């Protein structure tokens, strides 16, 4: 029994030792694996190793039951006082120690595998991020800057979105990877140096990407600005050409349409203000771009700007030309309207002056003269209108107006019409003066004749008185009659003077006679036979002149035709000149309006007395007389010393045939006598004129009747 017990004890000892040896062997084998340095070549192999290690850890953890059972067995044997319990206890201690060492090795192996796996995972993240950065760098490093403004705008918008997405995503990913790396380094990872190197490389690649993005953004913005400048130039140039084509060439048909076109053109110019600001913006942008570019780009920028500026200048020039042309057209129509109004007015005035109304007496003539003077006042009132119209026409001509020829024609027509109006007025005024003088003569002649007829019964009376008292009364009565007759002598003397119409008629006849004599002399000097066509023409002309000089029996003087030519003095007659002081006393049988004394330079040539301002004026401009006066015709005049005038010395008077009277003051008596002698000789040679032609039809018959009896003294 004791042997059996020992056998059993030995057997249990041996079994426990065997189990302890088996445990030691298994744990030793596991220790060898745990001590392997292989951590894998990549993340997958590291993950596989981690999985295998986890299996081993589970096995080690599961093997803890076996170690516990061995411990319980060893404690049981020690409790039974087994002689081999000490040996078993030592063995159990070795097993426990070995198991504890195995657990430590497993933990260390797991930590190394965790580090390797984290390193490989970080490497993967870094590689992915670097690949992502490299892909983004390809886009950010592109040199495509667009073909035009639309293209570059599309590229710019897409790249702006790309940059925004890249910066947001990339910053987040880089931050995450940097956080992992910083965590591993902070944990004291065995490959902290590698991790730090990866981190620095990643940060550098990210910064390079950001720099590329910034550079690309700047390039696209610069390209966009350049293409926008080109696009704006093209757009503004197109608008300028559009405005040029939209500018009308219409000038209007009248003043109203021109005014409407001017308002439309003003609105058109105001619409160009926006375009002007765009042109200015292009110039400013060009200056800014030229500072950033050089070479061909700068040249192209300058060319584009010059093209726009030139087109704008051309448009402005067209606008200015259009405005000036419209202004010229407006002034042209204004000028035409003024000319038309003045011509219509002048036609109406001429029509009024051409009326065939004939006066019947002096009051009728004076009424016509007053009406004629009112026309003169109206003409003078219109002088400002004429001046304005002519000034406007000359101003248009000075501008080189496109209708200069028509303006010249209108000015010429206006001046001719005006001169014709003034000539017609002067002609009618002179005609009315002639008619007035004729009617005044007829009136005075009728009054004189009536006085003569009234006096005839007294003169024809045969009563001589029967007593001394009666005779004395008759003598006193006759003396009264003689005084009355003496008083009427001046009136009869005035009737004997030639009227202006008679003087003109006399002058016309003299000129016709001179012309006839000149034609006869020319005809005598001709070598050709008398029957030649030239001689026949001269003879016909002479006959015509003679026929015109024949008196018109029964013709009334209501419309005489005086000649307007200036008489030319004959050089063969008397001539005297010098300074005289003149006073106009009578003007056609009425007191002169201005009877003041005036000093002037007087020249007597032939039968004409000419007055000038001074001797210089007489020599330089012999046709320009003092204050525009006409020469004084001395034919039929009387020149005597003014003995009845005592206010001044050395005065002589000139009485003209038309009733006008002048007082002339010389410097001394000798000078006065020289003037009287010279002018008296100039008055000689004036023959009597026919009185019948100066009377109206009703007065002519009475004047032609023979006087029944003359004066008896």
XYZ file of C-alpha atoms in Angstrom:
713
model
C 0.000 0.000 0.000
C 2.828 2.316 0.831
C 4.371 1.504 -2.443
C 1.248 2.226 -4.225
C 1.021 5.495 -2.456
C 4.548 6.350 -3.417
C 3.863 5.186 -6.932
C 0.893 7.419 -7.119
C 2.797 10.273 -5.629
C 5.642 9.703 -8.079
C 3.261 9.439 -10.918
C 1.511 12.684 -9.985
C 4.921 14.327 -9.589
C 6.068 13.134 -12.925
C 2.817 14.224 -14.543
C 3.098 17.639 -12.963
C 6.679 17.978 -14.064
C 5.753 16.854 -17.542
C 3.008 19.396 -17.728
C 5.337 22.076 -16.394
C 7.957 21.131 -18.959
C 5.337 21.160 -21.703
C 4.243 24.607 -20.545
C 7.820 25.801 -20.470
C 8.450 24.404 -23.927
C 5.282 26.041 -25.367
C 6.049 29.320 -23.712
C 9.667 29.196 -24.889
C 8.390 28.610 -28.415
C 6.047 31.539 -28.055
C 8.835 33.673 -26.663
C 10.866 32.993 -29.773
C 7.968 34.279 -31.900
C 7.372 37.230 -29.644
C 10.974 38.230 -29.996
C 10.811 38.400 -33.835
C 11.571 41.939 -35.118
C 9.480 41.712 -38.306
C 6.830 44.436 -38.302
C 5.751 44.062 -41.891
C 6.678 45.844 -45.060
C 3.459 47.699 -45.514
C 0.151 48.288 -43.893
C -1.374 45.017 -45.072
C 1.508 42.880 -43.844
C 1.459 44.806 -40.581
C -2.244 44.184 -40.280
C -1.667 40.462 -40.962
C 1.052 40.343 -38.363
C -1.264 42.147 -35.934
C -3.998 39.615 -36.600
C -1.539 36.728 -36.087
C -0.274 38.386 -32.938
C -3.774 38.833 -31.681
C -4.316 35.093 -32.217
C -1.182 34.355 -30.252
C -2.310 36.715 -27.518
C -5.607 34.893 -27.350
C -3.708 31.627 -27.147
C -1.488 33.000 -24.386
C -4.529 34.280 -22.578
C -6.205 30.937 -22.970
C -3.038 29.198 -21.775
C -3.438 31.031 -18.480
C -5.952 28.323 -17.419
C -3.304 25.680 -17.960
C -0.837 27.638 -15.834
C -3.483 28.077 -13.167
C -4.242 24.381 -13.171
C -0.520 23.627 -12.829
C -0.394 26.007 -9.890
C -3.342 24.357 -8.243
C -1.786 20.959 -8.783
C 1.471 22.172 -7.322
C -0.317 23.627 -4.334
C -2.257 20.417 -3.880
C 0.882 18.358 -3.894
C 2.471 20.724 -1.400
C -0.535 20.358 0.829
C -0.198 16.593 0.768
C 3.340 16.955 2.086
C 4.792 15.521 -1.017
C 8.503 15.152 -0.653
C 8.894 16.503 -4.117
C 6.674 19.488 -3.381
C 9.647 21.820 -3.133
C 10.876 20.722 -6.532
C 7.418 21.097 -7.895
C 7.076 24.509 -6.261
C 10.336 25.617 -7.876
C 9.141 24.337 -11.219
C 5.829 26.068 -10.773
C 7.602 29.308 -9.988
C 9.664 29.016 -13.166
C 6.526 28.345 -15.149
C 4.755 31.342 -13.630
C 7.769 33.520 -14.270
C 8.069 32.315 -17.830
C 4.349 32.964 -18.411
C 4.681 36.424 -16.995
C 7.653 37.086 -19.271
C 5.653 35.754 -22.223
C 2.825 38.151 -21.424
C 5.308 41.037 -21.326
C 6.812 40.001 -24.642
C 3.315 39.764 -26.127
C 2.579 43.292 -24.927
C 5.840 44.587 -26.330
C 5.216 42.796 -29.628
C 1.761 44.235 -29.801
C 3.083 47.737 -29.090
C 5.659 47.401 -31.859
C 3.042 46.110 -34.250
C 0.751 48.991 -33.283
C 3.550 51.461 -33.987
C 4.279 49.781 -37.313
C 0.603 49.806 -38.237
C 0.250 53.476 -37.252
C 3.380 54.277 -39.226
C 2.093 52.481 -42.291
C -1.306 54.134 -41.919
C 0.387 57.558 -41.601
C 2.511 56.713 -44.613
C -0.607 55.821 -46.541
C -2.299 59.073 -45.543
C 0.808 61.051 -46.422
C 1.129 59.287 -49.779
C -2.532 59.812 -50.584
C -2.319 63.443 -49.602
C 0.871 63.996 -51.561
C -0.679 62.314 -54.593
C -3.745 64.523 -54.192
C -1.472 67.558 -53.917
C 0.456 66.446 -57.016
C -2.811 66.114 -58.936
C -3.833 69.580 -57.796
C -0.411 70.913 -58.741
C -0.982 69.752 -62.298
C -4.103 71.900 -62.476
C -2.531 74.783 -60.581
C 0.562 74.707 -62.754
C -1.361 74.941 -66.033
C -0.275 77.736 -68.395
C -3.606 77.962 -70.215
C -4.662 81.637 -69.979
C -7.631 81.656 -72.347
C -8.144 82.732 -75.935
C -10.545 85.589 -75.262
C -12.407 87.292 -72.452
C -15.191 84.712 -72.230
C -12.745 81.824 -72.215
C -10.464 83.350 -69.593
C -13.507 84.288 -67.478
C -14.639 80.662 -67.580
C -11.131 79.479 -66.634
C -10.942 82.090 -63.865
C -14.288 81.096 -62.375
C -13.489 77.399 -62.519
C -10.061 77.904 -61.023
C -11.491 80.114 -58.297
C -13.846 77.284 -57.386
C -10.941 74.802 -57.641
C -8.777 76.958 -55.365
C -11.572 77.367 -52.843
C -12.215 73.599 -52.765
C -8.508 72.780 -52.680
C -7.751 75.141 -49.843
C -10.695 73.930 -47.786
C -10.177 70.182 -48.340
C -6.390 70.302 -48.405
C -6.151 72.348 -45.216
C -8.403 69.890 -43.437
C -6.514 66.832 -44.632
C -3.104 68.322 -43.994
C -4.198 69.336 -40.544
C -5.483 65.816 -39.853
C -2.257 64.170 -41.044
C -0.161 66.672 -39.115
C -2.265 65.909 -36.043
C -1.605 62.179 -36.430
C 2.093 62.763 -36.935
C 2.293 65.109 -33.977
C 0.455 62.531 -31.863
C 2.826 59.766 -32.832
C 5.831 61.955 -32.152
C 4.359 62.981 -28.816
C 3.835 59.293 -27.922
C 7.491 58.729 -28.523
C 7.117 56.635 -31.637
C 10.271 54.801 -32.512
C 10.175 56.275 -36.022
C 9.591 59.849 -34.887
C 12.390 61.119 -37.132
C 10.794 59.534 -40.208
C 7.407 60.837 -39.186
C 8.835 64.348 -38.744
C 10.479 64.119 -42.179
C 7.196 63.017 -43.729
C 5.423 65.859 -41.997
C 7.907 68.453 -43.239
C 7.702 67.113 -46.787
C 3.921 67.204 -46.667
C 3.889 70.750 -45.380
C 6.349 71.815 -48.057
C 4.289 70.167 -50.799
C 1.149 71.862 -49.440
C 2.859 75.250 -49.375
C 4.091 74.704 -52.932
C 0.538 73.895 -53.981
C -0.780 77.004 -52.289
C 1.906 79.078 -53.997
C 1.036 77.557 -57.365
C -2.627 78.298 -56.734
C -1.788 81.892 -55.835
C 0.430 82.277 -58.898
C -2.173 80.708 -61.152
C -4.843 82.979 -59.666
C -2.724 86.056 -60.293
C -1.946 84.945 -63.854
C -5.610 84.316 -64.593
C -6.587 87.653 -63.064
C -3.923 89.433 -65.112
C -5.003 87.575 -68.242
C -8.631 88.337 -67.428
C -7.820 92.028 -67.035
C -5.926 92.026 -70.332
C -8.667 90.198 -72.223
C -11.282 92.349 -70.500
C -9.376 95.403 -71.745
C -9.354 93.957 -75.277
C -13.029 93.041 -74.943
C -13.929 96.509 -73.662
C -11.935 98.096 -76.493
C -13.796 95.972 -79.019
C -17.149 96.710 -77.387
C -16.542 100.474 -77.133
C -15.182 100.551 -80.668
C -18.309 98.773 -81.891
C -20.514 101.243 -80.033
C -18.555 104.163 -81.487
C -18.979 102.785 -85.018
C -22.646 102.180 -84.273
C -23.036 105.807 -83.161
C -21.197 106.970 -86.260
C -23.576 105.016 -88.494
C -26.563 106.174 -86.428
C -25.702 109.845 -86.970
C -28.142 111.250 -89.499
C -27.155 113.395 -92.472
C -30.576 115.071 -92.686
C -30.447 118.866 -92.482
C -34.141 119.668 -92.473
C -36.410 121.427 -94.919
C -37.223 124.504 -92.848
C -36.368 126.259 -89.602
C -38.761 124.087 -87.548
C -37.307 120.789 -88.774
C -33.764 122.115 -88.235
C -34.646 123.061 -84.658
C -36.051 119.564 -84.072
C -32.892 118.014 -85.541
C -30.737 120.229 -83.300
C -32.623 119.035 -80.198
C -32.276 115.446 -81.384
C -28.545 115.948 -81.953
C -28.185 117.506 -78.483
C -29.816 114.424 -76.962
C -27.501 112.282 -79.070
C -24.471 114.131 -77.661
C -25.770 113.701 -74.115
C -26.070 109.968 -74.747
C -22.377 109.977 -75.612
C -21.427 110.977 -72.052
C -21.523 107.324 -70.943
C -19.419 106.365 -73.934
C -16.951 109.113 -73.073
C -16.540 107.752 -69.537
C -15.902 104.296 -71.018
C -13.243 105.698 -73.347
C -11.619 107.432 -70.380
C -11.735 104.168 -68.418
C -10.007 102.411 -71.321
C -7.267 105.041 -71.343
C -6.753 104.664 -67.587
C -6.739 100.865 -67.851
C -4.265 101.062 -70.723
C -1.899 103.181 -68.637
C -2.090 100.655 -65.799
C -1.573 97.657 -68.093
C 1.354 99.227 -69.924
C 3.158 99.463 -66.592
C 2.729 95.673 -66.169
C 3.487 94.459 -69.686
C 6.290 94.933 -72.159
C 7.128 93.939 -75.685
C 4.376 92.780 -78.034
C 1.692 92.858 -75.342
C 2.442 96.493 -74.503
C 2.436 97.347 -78.206
C -0.902 95.601 -78.714
C -2.360 97.426 -75.693
C -1.174 100.752 -77.103
C -2.577 99.923 -80.548
C -5.965 98.973 -79.127
C -6.128 102.153 -77.053
C -5.052 104.288 -80.015
C -7.716 102.686 -82.176
C -10.437 103.459 -79.625
C -9.177 106.999 -78.982
C -8.927 107.701 -82.723
C -12.442 106.396 -83.337
C -13.739 108.487 -80.422
C -11.983 111.580 -81.753
C -13.480 110.906 -85.191
C -16.939 110.544 -83.617
C -16.513 113.800 -81.714
C -15.344 115.506 -84.891
C -18.418 114.172 -86.693
C -20.635 115.435 -83.843
C -18.998 118.864 -83.957
C -19.296 118.983 -87.737
C -22.910 117.861 -87.516
C -23.684 120.491 -84.855
C -21.937 123.201 -86.872
C -23.726 122.123 -90.044
C -27.094 122.160 -88.294
C -26.269 125.587 -86.854
C -25.285 126.764 -90.349
C -28.488 125.297 -91.746
C -30.552 126.977 -89.027
C -28.839 130.279 -89.725
C -29.329 129.666 -93.452
C -33.090 129.198 -93.080
C -33.184 132.154 -90.710
C -31.338 134.204 -93.340
C -33.701 132.981 -96.076
C -36.731 133.850 -93.954
C -35.341 137.319 -93.268
C -34.579 137.831 -96.975
C -38.006 136.560 -98.002
C -39.750 138.782 -95.443
C -37.768 141.840 -96.505
C -38.306 141.178 -100.223
C -42.061 140.705 -99.718
C -42.134 143.911 -97.705
C -40.137 145.768 -100.364
C -42.427 144.444 -103.100
C -45.405 145.717 -101.144
C -43.759 149.134 -100.633
C -42.825 149.370 -104.317
C -46.374 148.383 -105.231
C -47.668 151.190 -102.999
C -45.271 153.658 -104.659
C -46.347 152.481 -108.123
C -49.983 153.358 -107.538
C -51.471 155.419 -110.361
C -53.285 157.830 -108.050
C -52.940 161.314 -109.526
C -53.347 164.447 -107.415
C -55.685 167.249 -108.462
C -54.203 170.118 -106.525
C -51.396 171.137 -104.173
C -53.071 169.599 -101.116
C -53.393 166.291 -102.958
C -49.676 166.380 -103.826
C -48.782 167.260 -100.253
C -50.909 164.344 -99.029
C -49.077 162.015 -101.392
C -45.758 163.456 -100.217
C -46.723 162.895 -96.581
C -47.658 159.307 -97.403
C -44.393 158.953 -99.278
C -42.490 160.312 -96.272
C -44.249 157.740 -94.065
C -42.921 155.059 -96.436
C -39.460 156.560 -95.962
C -39.895 156.362 -92.199
C -40.942 152.744 -92.570
C -37.886 152.094 -94.739
C -35.642 153.711 -92.138
C -37.299 151.632 -89.429
C -36.477 148.494 -91.399
C -32.824 149.521 -91.651
C -31.929 147.454 -88.582
C -33.567 144.417 -90.185
C -31.534 144.943 -93.342
C -28.356 145.323 -91.287
C -29.061 142.163 -89.303
C -29.869 140.189 -92.440
C -26.787 141.364 -94.349
C -24.567 140.824 -91.292
C -25.902 137.287 -90.926
C -25.302 136.592 -94.617
C -21.728 137.893 -94.459
C -21.111 135.864 -91.322
C -22.323 132.733 -93.110
C -20.022 133.507 -96.031
C -17.089 134.026 -93.641
C -17.727 130.506 -92.297
C -17.357 129.095 -95.828
C -20.966 127.954 -95.689
C -21.897 125.012 -97.910
C -24.603 127.162 -99.547
C -22.310 130.148 -100.141
C -23.359 130.540 -103.779
C -27.041 130.662 -102.878
C -26.307 133.064 -100.006
C -24.391 135.345 -102.367
C -27.311 135.281 -104.789
C -29.759 136.118 -102.012
C -27.555 138.948 -100.741
C -27.151 140.304 -104.243
C -30.899 140.041 -104.859
C -31.625 141.715 -101.519
C -29.168 144.552 -102.187
C -30.492 145.046 -105.714
C -34.060 145.064 -104.443
C -33.099 147.449 -101.670
C -31.273 149.760 -104.060
C -34.229 149.548 -106.414
C -36.536 150.445 -103.538
C -34.419 153.416 -102.488
C -34.028 154.495 -106.121
C -37.753 154.192 -106.680
C -38.441 156.159 -103.512
C -36.033 158.936 -104.538
C -37.430 158.906 -108.042
C -41.007 159.141 -106.817
C -40.068 161.787 -104.235
C -38.384 163.888 -106.910
C -41.361 163.309 -109.154
C -43.721 164.434 -106.414
C -41.559 167.488 -105.798
C -41.719 168.310 -109.508
C -45.475 167.831 -109.517
C -45.788 169.946 -106.369
C -43.738 172.687 -107.975
C -45.897 172.518 -111.113
C -49.127 172.647 -109.130
C -47.746 175.438 -106.957
C -46.895 177.345 -110.132
C -50.361 176.675 -111.516
C -51.909 177.852 -108.265
C -49.748 180.965 -108.113
C -50.382 181.636 -111.797
C -54.129 181.271 -111.254
C -53.990 183.638 -108.271
C -51.919 186.121 -110.268
C -54.241 185.869 -113.230
C -57.243 186.350 -110.988
C -55.593 189.451 -109.539
C -54.890 190.757 -113.031
C -58.438 190.119 -114.134
C -59.704 191.825 -111.007
C -57.555 194.863 -111.767
C -58.528 195.126 -115.450
C -61.873 196.912 -114.848
C -60.078 199.601 -112.888
C -57.446 200.043 -115.591
C -60.023 200.076 -118.333
C -62.074 202.686 -116.548
C -62.358 206.015 -118.438
C -63.335 207.996 -115.411
C -60.923 210.911 -114.936
C -62.799 212.980 -112.413
C -64.831 216.149 -112.786
C -63.449 218.086 -109.923
C -60.112 218.549 -108.294
C -61.165 216.473 -105.317
C -62.320 213.629 -107.540
C -59.086 213.801 -109.516
C -57.023 213.827 -106.359
C -59.010 210.861 -105.069
C -58.442 209.026 -108.339
C -54.727 209.898 -108.176
C -54.538 208.530 -104.621
C -56.430 205.451 -105.724
C -54.067 204.981 -108.649
C -51.039 205.417 -106.357
C -52.509 202.731 -104.131
C -52.906 200.537 -107.183
C -49.270 201.143 -108.200
C -48.107 200.244 -104.698
C -50.195 197.102 -104.892
C -48.739 196.329 -108.291
C -45.236 196.919 -106.936
C -46.017 194.543 -104.083
C -47.148 191.889 -106.613
C -43.963 192.312 -108.672
C -42.023 189.691 -106.661
C -44.833 187.200 -107.211
C -44.765 187.773 -110.942
C -40.951 187.589 -110.897
C -41.221 184.203 -109.158
C -43.670 183.065 -111.826
C -41.154 184.017 -114.507
C -38.466 181.762 -112.989
C -38.111 178.341 -114.583
C -39.377 175.374 -112.582
C -37.147 172.382 -111.861
C -39.047 170.327 -114.390
C -38.439 173.004 -117.031
C -34.745 173.084 -116.132
C -34.513 169.313 -116.454
C -36.365 169.360 -119.699
C -34.012 172.065 -120.957
C -31.027 170.065 -119.835
C -32.406 166.929 -121.498
C -32.848 168.787 -124.741
C -29.329 170.190 -124.560
C -27.911 166.730 -123.962
C -29.955 165.315 -126.812
C -28.727 168.112 -129.046
C -25.129 167.437 -128.014
C -25.629 163.735 -128.642
C -27.136 164.443 -132.044
C -24.212 166.704 -132.958
C -21.743 164.094 -131.747
C -23.439 161.439 -133.835
C -23.370 163.715 -136.867
C -19.648 164.353 -136.357
C -19.031 160.618 -136.029
C -21.045 160.015 -139.158
C -18.996 162.616 -141.072
C -15.748 161.014 -139.942
C -16.745 157.579 -141.181
C -14.925 156.515 -144.360
C -17.671 154.158 -145.387
C -20.384 155.287 -147.842
C -23.387 157.029 -146.388
C -25.511 154.044 -147.279
C -23.521 151.667 -145.039
C -25.384 149.903 -142.216
C -23.407 151.824 -139.620
C -24.381 155.170 -141.165
C -27.978 154.026 -141.361
C -27.912 153.022 -137.650
C -26.462 156.394 -136.718
C -29.061 158.178 -138.773
C -31.840 156.135 -137.215
C -30.487 156.871 -133.724
C -30.284 160.592 -134.570
C -33.831 160.537 -135.860
C -34.940 158.826 -132.680
C -33.272 161.463 -130.543
C -34.888 164.228 -132.577
C -38.228 162.524 -132.319
C -37.930 162.281 -128.550
C -37.274 166.026 -128.290
C -40.560 166.866 -129.983
C -43.122 168.374 -127.622
C -46.040 166.224 -126.537
C -49.144 168.325 -127.054
C -51.812 167.790 -124.484
C -49.545 165.659 -122.205
C -50.038 166.295 -118.491
C -47.085 166.721 -116.102
C -48.393 164.256 -113.503
C -45.610 161.733 -114.217
C -42.512 163.580 -115.494
C -39.354 161.542 -115.958
C -36.367 163.584 -114.712
C -32.868 162.503 -115.552
C -30.715 161.217 -112.658
C -27.310 161.752 -114.266
C -24.895 164.156 -112.562
C -24.108 167.147 -114.774
C -20.499 167.579 -115.715
C -19.222 171.162 -115.962
C -17.512 172.383 -119.058
C -13.858 173.217 -118.745
C -14.041 176.076 -121.224
C -16.334 178.232 -119.077
C -15.471 180.480 -116.111
C -13.839 178.883 -113.068
C -13.332 180.270 -109.544
C -12.920 178.609 -106.171
C -12.271 179.552 -102.552
C -13.624 179.576 -99.019
C -17.082 181.123 -98.486
C -19.573 181.170 -95.607
C -23.043 180.212 -96.867
C -26.582 180.672 -95.528
C -29.600 179.004 -97.181
C -32.465 181.556 -96.971
C -35.210 180.336 -99.356
C -35.867 176.871 -100.687
C -38.341 176.721 -103.594
C -40.379 179.792 -102.530
C -40.410 178.762 -98.845
C -38.056 179.432 -96.007
C -35.239 176.939 -95.740
C -35.383 174.492 -92.809
C -31.743 175.138 -91.844
C -30.713 178.815 -92.177
C -27.459 178.666 -90.269
C -24.133 179.949 -91.616
C -21.698 177.211 -92.744
C -18.121 177.627 -93.890
C -17.220 175.526 -96.955
C -14.933 175.361 -99.948
C -16.862 176.514 -103.050
C -15.892 175.782 -106.646
C -17.622 177.355 -109.657
C -17.217 175.316 -112.846
C -19.227 176.402 -115.824
C -22.848 176.887 -114.806
C -22.479 174.671 -111.654
C -21.613 175.783 -108.131
C -19.992 172.919 -106.168
C -19.553 172.876 -102.356
C -16.905 170.790 -100.507
C -15.817 170.446 -96.921
C -12.339 171.815 -97.684
C -9.802 172.197 -100.515
C -8.354 168.743 -99.839
C -11.750 167.113 -100.283
C -12.283 169.061 -103.501
C -9.047 167.705 -104.965
C -9.100 164.127 -103.592
C -12.810 163.324 -104.033
C -14.298 165.838 -106.484
C -17.485 163.774 -106.789
C -18.224 163.857 -103.025
C -19.931 167.130 -102.159
C -20.532 168.911 -98.880
C -23.004 166.862 -96.784
C -24.059 164.982 -99.918
C -25.673 168.076 -101.487
C -26.289 168.303 -105.211
C -24.459 170.955 -107.252
C -26.285 174.323 -107.632
C -27.338 175.060 -111.237
C -26.668 178.773 -111.898
C -28.521 178.915 -115.207
C -31.307 181.487 -114.942
C -30.003 182.701 -111.564
C -29.221 186.277 -110.472
C -26.110 187.215 -108.475
C -25.979 190.620 -106.705
C -24.360 192.257 -103.726
C -26.680 191.895 -100.694
C -26.984 195.570 -99.881
C -30.148 194.965 -97.878
C -28.340 192.530 -95.515
C -26.481 194.474 -92.799
C -25.725 191.787 -90.205
C -22.507 190.677 -91.944
C -20.049 192.329 -94.338
C -18.881 191.257 -97.774
C -22.147 189.359 -98.421
C -23.682 188.691 -101.859
C -26.828 186.765 -102.691
C -27.700 184.169 -105.304
C -31.317 183.765 -106.443
C -31.938 180.581 -108.438
C -34.575 180.108 -111.084
C -36.507 177.642 -108.857
C -36.986 180.258 -106.123
C -34.123 179.174 -103.857
C -31.937 181.925 -102.405
C -28.461 181.789 -100.805
C -26.350 184.361 -98.974
C -22.570 184.089 -99.441
C -19.941 185.881 -97.323
C -16.481 186.473 -98.839
C -13.318 187.374 -96.954
C -13.231 190.986 -98.287
C -14.842 193.303 -100.836
C -12.426 192.421 -103.646
C -13.057 188.723 -103.159
C -16.810 189.407 -103.085
C -16.650 191.374 -106.385
C -14.629 188.573 -108.011
C -17.220 186.034 -106.995
C -20.133 188.198 -108.156
C -18.459 188.811 -111.511
C -17.547 185.163 -112.075
C -20.958 183.816 -111.040
C -22.797 186.457 -113.074
C -20.959 185.339 -116.190
C -21.838 181.705 -115.317
C -25.530 182.557 -115.267
C -25.454 183.933 -118.816
C -26.610 181.817 -121.721
C -29.682 180.382 -120.011
C -32.529 180.773 -122.521
C -36.230 181.064 -121.736
C -38.164 177.832 -121.443
C -41.624 177.041 -122.662
C -44.115 177.629 -119.887
C -46.806 175.545 -121.524
C -45.181 172.234 -120.591
C -45.071 173.032 -116.849
C -48.789 173.575 -116.384
C -51.406 170.917 -115.727
C -53.984 170.295 -118.407
C -56.563 172.538 -116.782
C -54.183 175.441 -116.290
C -52.435 175.196 -119.655
C -55.374 176.459 -121.639
C -55.785 179.466 -119.381
C -52.111 180.320 -119.494
C -52.061 180.166 -123.291
C -54.830 182.763 -123.629
C -53.523 186.222 -124.674
C -53.550 188.954 -122.095
C -56.192 191.572 -122.779
C -54.172 194.462 -121.461
C -50.793 194.989 -119.812
C -49.751 197.366 -117.063
C -49.762 201.101 -117.809
C -47.713 203.440 -115.756
